[in-house]
């Protein structure tokens, strides 16, 4: 998608700080972190959000690899995906936020 921000990041047209990459998934640091660690995981194939996703395994396998590598496993972390208006989605290329490294608040906690 020519006018998609995350497709531009994938093409290297917009710089990003890479965390992880395989043939189907790319992960990078969020530009406006909402936790000590805030990474975004995106499928290399463009889709608007998880309404377009059928294979969740590939991206969650990638998330789990990074979780293990950064030792988030026991202290814990949060994975979030925002969908459309009520979900507060702002970038319309499927992405999962991985938040970790400190006590997370929200969700009534
Ligand atoms: P959403 O609100 O759609 O769930 O999440 C979009 C995320 O993309 C936000 O957390 C925002 O900070 C991040 N973001 C927006 N533009 C850029 C950018 O140019 N580079 C990076 N690394 N993150 C971005
Ligand atoms: Zn895209």
PDB file of C-alpha atoms and ligand atoms in Angstrom:
ATOM      1  CA  UNK A   1       0.000   0.000   0.000  1.00  0.00           C
ATOM      2  CA  UNK A   2       1.674   3.189  -1.206  1.00  0.00           C
ATOM      3  CA  UNK A   3       0.236   5.595   1.356  1.00  0.00           C
ATOM      4  CA  UNK A   4       0.524   3.285   4.381  1.00  0.00           C
ATOM      5  CA  UNK A   5       2.953   4.418   7.087  1.00  0.00           C
ATOM      6  CA  UNK A   6       3.938   0.918   8.192  1.00  0.00           C
ATOM      7  CA  UNK A   7       4.402  -0.266   4.584  1.00  0.00           C
ATOM      8  CA  UNK A   8       6.797   2.672   4.206  1.00  0.00           C
ATOM      9  CA  UNK A   9       8.632   1.515   7.335  1.00  0.00           C
ATOM     10  CA  UNK A  10       8.832  -1.995   5.834  1.00  0.00           C
ATOM     11  CA  UNK A  11      10.285  -0.582   2.616  1.00  0.00           C
ATOM     12  CA  UNK A  12      12.822   1.451   4.606  1.00  0.00           C
ATOM     13  CA  UNK A  13      11.371   4.733   3.315  1.00  0.00           C
ATOM     14  CA  UNK A  14      10.751   5.769   6.924  1.00  0.00           C
ATOM     15  CA  UNK A  15      13.426   4.783   9.453  1.00  0.00           C
ATOM     16  CA  UNK A  16      12.612   2.525  12.385  1.00  0.00           C
ATOM     17  CA  UNK A  17      14.476   0.832  15.207  1.00  0.00           C
ATOM     18  CA  UNK A  18      14.309  -2.874  14.428  1.00  0.00           C
ATOM     19  CA  UNK A  19      13.668  -5.363  17.213  1.00  0.00           C
ATOM     20  CA  UNK A  20      12.936  -8.529  15.235  1.00  0.00           C
ATOM     21  CA  UNK A  21      12.440  -9.703  11.663  1.00  0.00           C
ATOM     22  CA  UNK A  22      11.575 -12.915   9.857  1.00  0.00           C
ATOM     23  CA  UNK A  23      10.113 -13.576   6.419  1.00  0.00           C
ATOM     24  CA  UNK A  24       6.562 -12.698   7.524  1.00  0.00           C
ATOM     25  CA  UNK A  25       6.885 -10.363  10.528  1.00  0.00           C
ATOM     26  CA  UNK A  26       8.745  -7.153  11.360  1.00  0.00           C
ATOM     27  CA  UNK A  27       8.970  -5.590  14.840  1.00  0.00           C
ATOM     28  CA  UNK A  28      10.255  -2.169  15.815  1.00  0.00           C
ATOM     29  CA  UNK A  29      10.160   0.362  18.653  1.00  0.00           C
ATOM     30  CA  UNK A  30       7.072   2.538  18.953  1.00  0.00           C
ATOM     31  CA  UNK A  31       7.942   6.190  18.341  1.00  0.00           C
ATOM     32  CA  UNK A  32       5.864   7.322  21.364  1.00  0.00           C
ATOM     33  CA  UNK A  33       6.420   4.599  23.986  1.00  0.00           C
ATOM     34  CA  UNK A  34       3.633   4.058  26.529  1.00  0.00           C
ATOM     35  CA  UNK A  35       5.805   1.782  28.703  1.00  0.00           C
ATOM     36  CA  UNK A  36       9.514   1.248  29.349  1.00  0.00           C
ATOM     37  CA  UNK A  37       9.467  -1.203  26.429  1.00  0.00           C
ATOM     38  CA  UNK A  38       6.929  -0.627  23.671  1.00  0.00           C
ATOM     39  CA  UNK A  39       7.359  -2.594  20.472  1.00  0.00           C
ATOM     40  CA  UNK A  40       5.102  -2.942  17.430  1.00  0.00           C
ATOM     41  CA  UNK A  41       4.761  -6.231  15.544  1.00  0.00           C
ATOM     42  CA  UNK A  42       3.467  -6.034  11.999  1.00  0.00           C
ATOM     43  CA  UNK A  43       2.794  -8.601   9.274  1.00  0.00           C
ATOM     44  CA  UNK A  44       4.847  -7.852   6.166  1.00  0.00           C
ATOM     45  CA  UNK A  45       1.708  -8.368   4.114  1.00  0.00           C
ATOM     46  CA  UNK A  46      -0.543  -5.311   4.327  1.00  0.00           C
ATOM     47  CA  UNK A  47      -3.960  -5.669   5.944  1.00  0.00           C
ATOM     48  CA  UNK A  48      -5.969  -2.974   7.772  1.00  0.00           C
ATOM     49  CA  UNK A  49      -6.279  -4.703  11.149  1.00  0.00           C
ATOM     50  CA  UNK A  50      -7.045  -8.109  12.657  1.00  0.00           C
ATOM     51  CA  UNK A  51     -10.401  -8.162  10.857  1.00  0.00           C
ATOM     52  CA  UNK A  52      -8.234  -9.120   7.841  1.00  0.00           C
ATOM     53  CA  UNK A  53      -6.064 -11.696   9.669  1.00  0.00           C
ATOM     54  CA  UNK A  54      -6.589 -15.459   9.499  1.00  0.00           C
ATOM     55  CA  UNK A  55      -3.159 -16.690  10.642  1.00  0.00           C
ATOM     56  CA  UNK A  56      -2.466 -15.396  14.152  1.00  0.00           C
ATOM     57  CA  UNK A  57       0.142 -18.022  14.901  1.00  0.00           C
ATOM     58  CA  UNK A  58       2.978 -16.477  12.949  1.00  0.00           C
ATOM     59  CA  UNK A  59       2.837 -13.092  14.635  1.00  0.00           C
ATOM     60  CA  UNK A  60       2.343 -14.528  18.130  1.00  0.00           C
ATOM     61  CA  UNK A  61       5.294 -16.862  17.627  1.00  0.00           C
ATOM     62  CA  UNK A  62       7.360 -13.764  16.822  1.00  0.00           C
ATOM     63  CA  UNK A  63       6.032 -11.952  19.897  1.00  0.00           C
ATOM     64  CA  UNK A  64       6.879 -14.941  22.082  1.00  0.00           C
ATOM     65  CA  UNK A  65      10.434 -15.060  20.732  1.00  0.00           C
ATOM     66  CA  UNK A  66      10.990 -11.415  21.645  1.00  0.00           C
ATOM     67  CA  UNK A  67       9.310 -11.907  25.050  1.00  0.00           C
ATOM     68  CA  UNK A  68      11.765 -14.723  25.793  1.00  0.00           C
ATOM     69  CA  UNK A  69      14.763 -12.803  24.429  1.00  0.00           C
ATOM     70  CA  UNK A  70      13.999  -9.750  26.586  1.00  0.00           C
ATOM     71  CA  UNK A  71      13.094 -11.885  29.648  1.00  0.00           C
ATOM     72  CA  UNK A  72       9.571 -10.470  29.944  1.00  0.00           C
ATOM     73  CA  UNK A  73       8.140 -13.944  30.604  1.00  0.00           C
ATOM     74  CA  UNK A  74       7.865 -13.960  34.393  1.00  0.00           C
ATOM     75  CA  UNK A  75       7.454 -10.273  35.243  1.00  0.00           C
ATOM     76  CA  UNK A  76       4.763 -10.060  32.600  1.00  0.00           C
ATOM     77  CA  UNK A  77       3.737  -7.888  29.711  1.00  0.00           C
ATOM     78  CA  UNK A  78       0.723  -6.849  27.675  1.00  0.00           C
ATOM     79  CA  UNK A  79      -0.180  -7.426  24.027  1.00  0.00           C
ATOM     80  CA  UNK A  80      -2.743  -5.048  22.522  1.00  0.00           C
ATOM     81  CA  UNK A  81      -4.250  -4.611  19.095  1.00  0.00           C
ATOM     82  CA  UNK A  82      -6.553  -1.672  18.403  1.00  0.00           C
ATOM     83  CA  UNK A  83      -9.273  -2.043  15.789  1.00  0.00           C
ATOM     84  CA  UNK A  84     -11.015   0.818  13.969  1.00  0.00           C
ATOM     85  CA  UNK A  85     -12.826   3.724  15.648  1.00  0.00           C
ATOM     86  CA  UNK A  86     -13.914   2.328  19.001  1.00  0.00           C
ATOM     87  CA  UNK A  87     -10.566   0.554  19.410  1.00  0.00           C
ATOM     88  CA  UNK A  88      -8.754   3.847  18.813  1.00  0.00           C
ATOM     89  CA  UNK A  89      -6.748   2.574  15.854  1.00  0.00           C
ATOM     90  CA  UNK A  90      -4.658   5.322  14.236  1.00  0.00           C
ATOM     91  CA  UNK A  91      -2.451   3.395  11.792  1.00  0.00           C
ATOM     92  CA  UNK A  92      -4.384   1.112   9.453  1.00  0.00           C
ATOM     93  CA  UNK A  93      -1.798  -1.612   8.944  1.00  0.00           C
ATOM     94  CA  UNK A  94      -2.325  -4.574  11.320  1.00  0.00           C
ATOM     95  CA  UNK A  95      -0.107  -4.254  14.370  1.00  0.00           C
ATOM     96  CA  UNK A  96       0.254  -5.664  17.864  1.00  0.00           C
ATOM     97  CA  UNK A  97       1.664  -3.534  20.664  1.00  0.00           C
ATOM     98  CA  UNK A  98       3.968  -5.329  23.124  1.00  0.00           C
ATOM     99  CA  UNK A  99       4.244  -3.359  26.384  1.00  0.00           C
ATOM    100  CA  UNK A 100       6.591  -4.403  29.171  1.00  0.00           C
ATOM    101  CA  UNK A 101       9.284  -3.460  31.649  1.00  0.00           C
ATOM    102  CA  UNK A 102       7.147  -1.779  34.304  1.00  0.00           C
ATOM    103  CA  UNK A 103       3.749  -2.031  36.036  1.00  0.00           C
ATOM    104  CA  UNK A 104       1.075  -1.356  33.426  1.00  0.00           C
ATOM    105  CA  UNK A 105      -2.119   0.461  34.277  1.00  0.00           C
ATOM    106  CA  UNK A 106      -5.435   0.806  32.480  1.00  0.00           C
ATOM    107  CA  UNK A 107      -8.204  -1.746  31.943  1.00  0.00           C
ATOM    108  CA  UNK A 108      -9.662  -0.605  35.278  1.00  0.00           C
ATOM    109  CA  UNK A 109      -6.483  -1.429  37.216  1.00  0.00           C
TER     110      UNK A 109
HETATM  111  P1  LIG B   1      -2.597   2.468  17.054  1.00  0.00           P
HETATM  112  O1  LIG B   1      -3.005   3.744  17.721  1.00  0.00           O
HETATM  113  O2  LIG B   1      -3.037   2.446  15.609  1.00  0.00           O
HETATM  114  O3  LIG B   1      -2.972   1.220  17.779  1.00  0.00           O
HETATM  115  O4  LIG B   1      -1.017   2.448  17.103  1.00  0.00           O
HETATM  116  C1  LIG B   1      -0.199   3.139  16.218  1.00  0.00           C
HETATM  117  C2  LIG B   1       1.133   3.269  16.903  1.00  0.00           C
HETATM  118  O5  LIG B   1       2.096   3.630  15.933  1.00  0.00           O
HETATM  119  C3  LIG B   1       1.175   4.354  17.996  1.00  0.00           C
HETATM  120  O6  LIG B   1       1.527   3.771  19.243  1.00  0.00           O
HETATM  121  C4  LIG B   1       2.226   5.342  17.483  1.00  0.00           C
HETATM  122  O7  LIG B   1       3.035   5.885  18.514  1.00  0.00           O
HETATM  123  C5  LIG B   1       3.031   4.498  16.513  1.00  0.00           C
HETATM  124  N1  LIG B   1       3.630   5.258  15.433  1.00  0.00           N
HETATM  125  C6  LIG B   1       3.009   6.197  14.660  1.00  0.00           C
HETATM  126  N2  LIG B   1       3.872   6.671  13.725  1.00  0.00           N
HETATM  127  C7  LIG B   1       5.042   6.008  13.916  1.00  0.00           C
HETATM  128  C8  LIG B   1       6.315   6.062  13.261  1.00  0.00           C
HETATM  129  O8  LIG B   1       6.542   6.810  12.305  1.00  0.00           O
HETATM  130  N3  LIG B   1       7.293   5.253  13.730  1.00  0.00           N
HETATM  131  C9  LIG B   1       7.075   4.394  14.786  1.00  0.00           C
HETATM  132  N4  LIG B   1       8.118   3.657  15.172  1.00  0.00           N
HETATM  133  N5  LIG B   1       5.895   4.320  15.413  1.00  0.00           N
HETATM  134  C10 LIG B   1       4.887   5.106  14.994  1.00  0.00           C
HETATM  135 ZN1  LIG B   2       0.613  -1.231   5.167  1.00  0.00          ZN
END
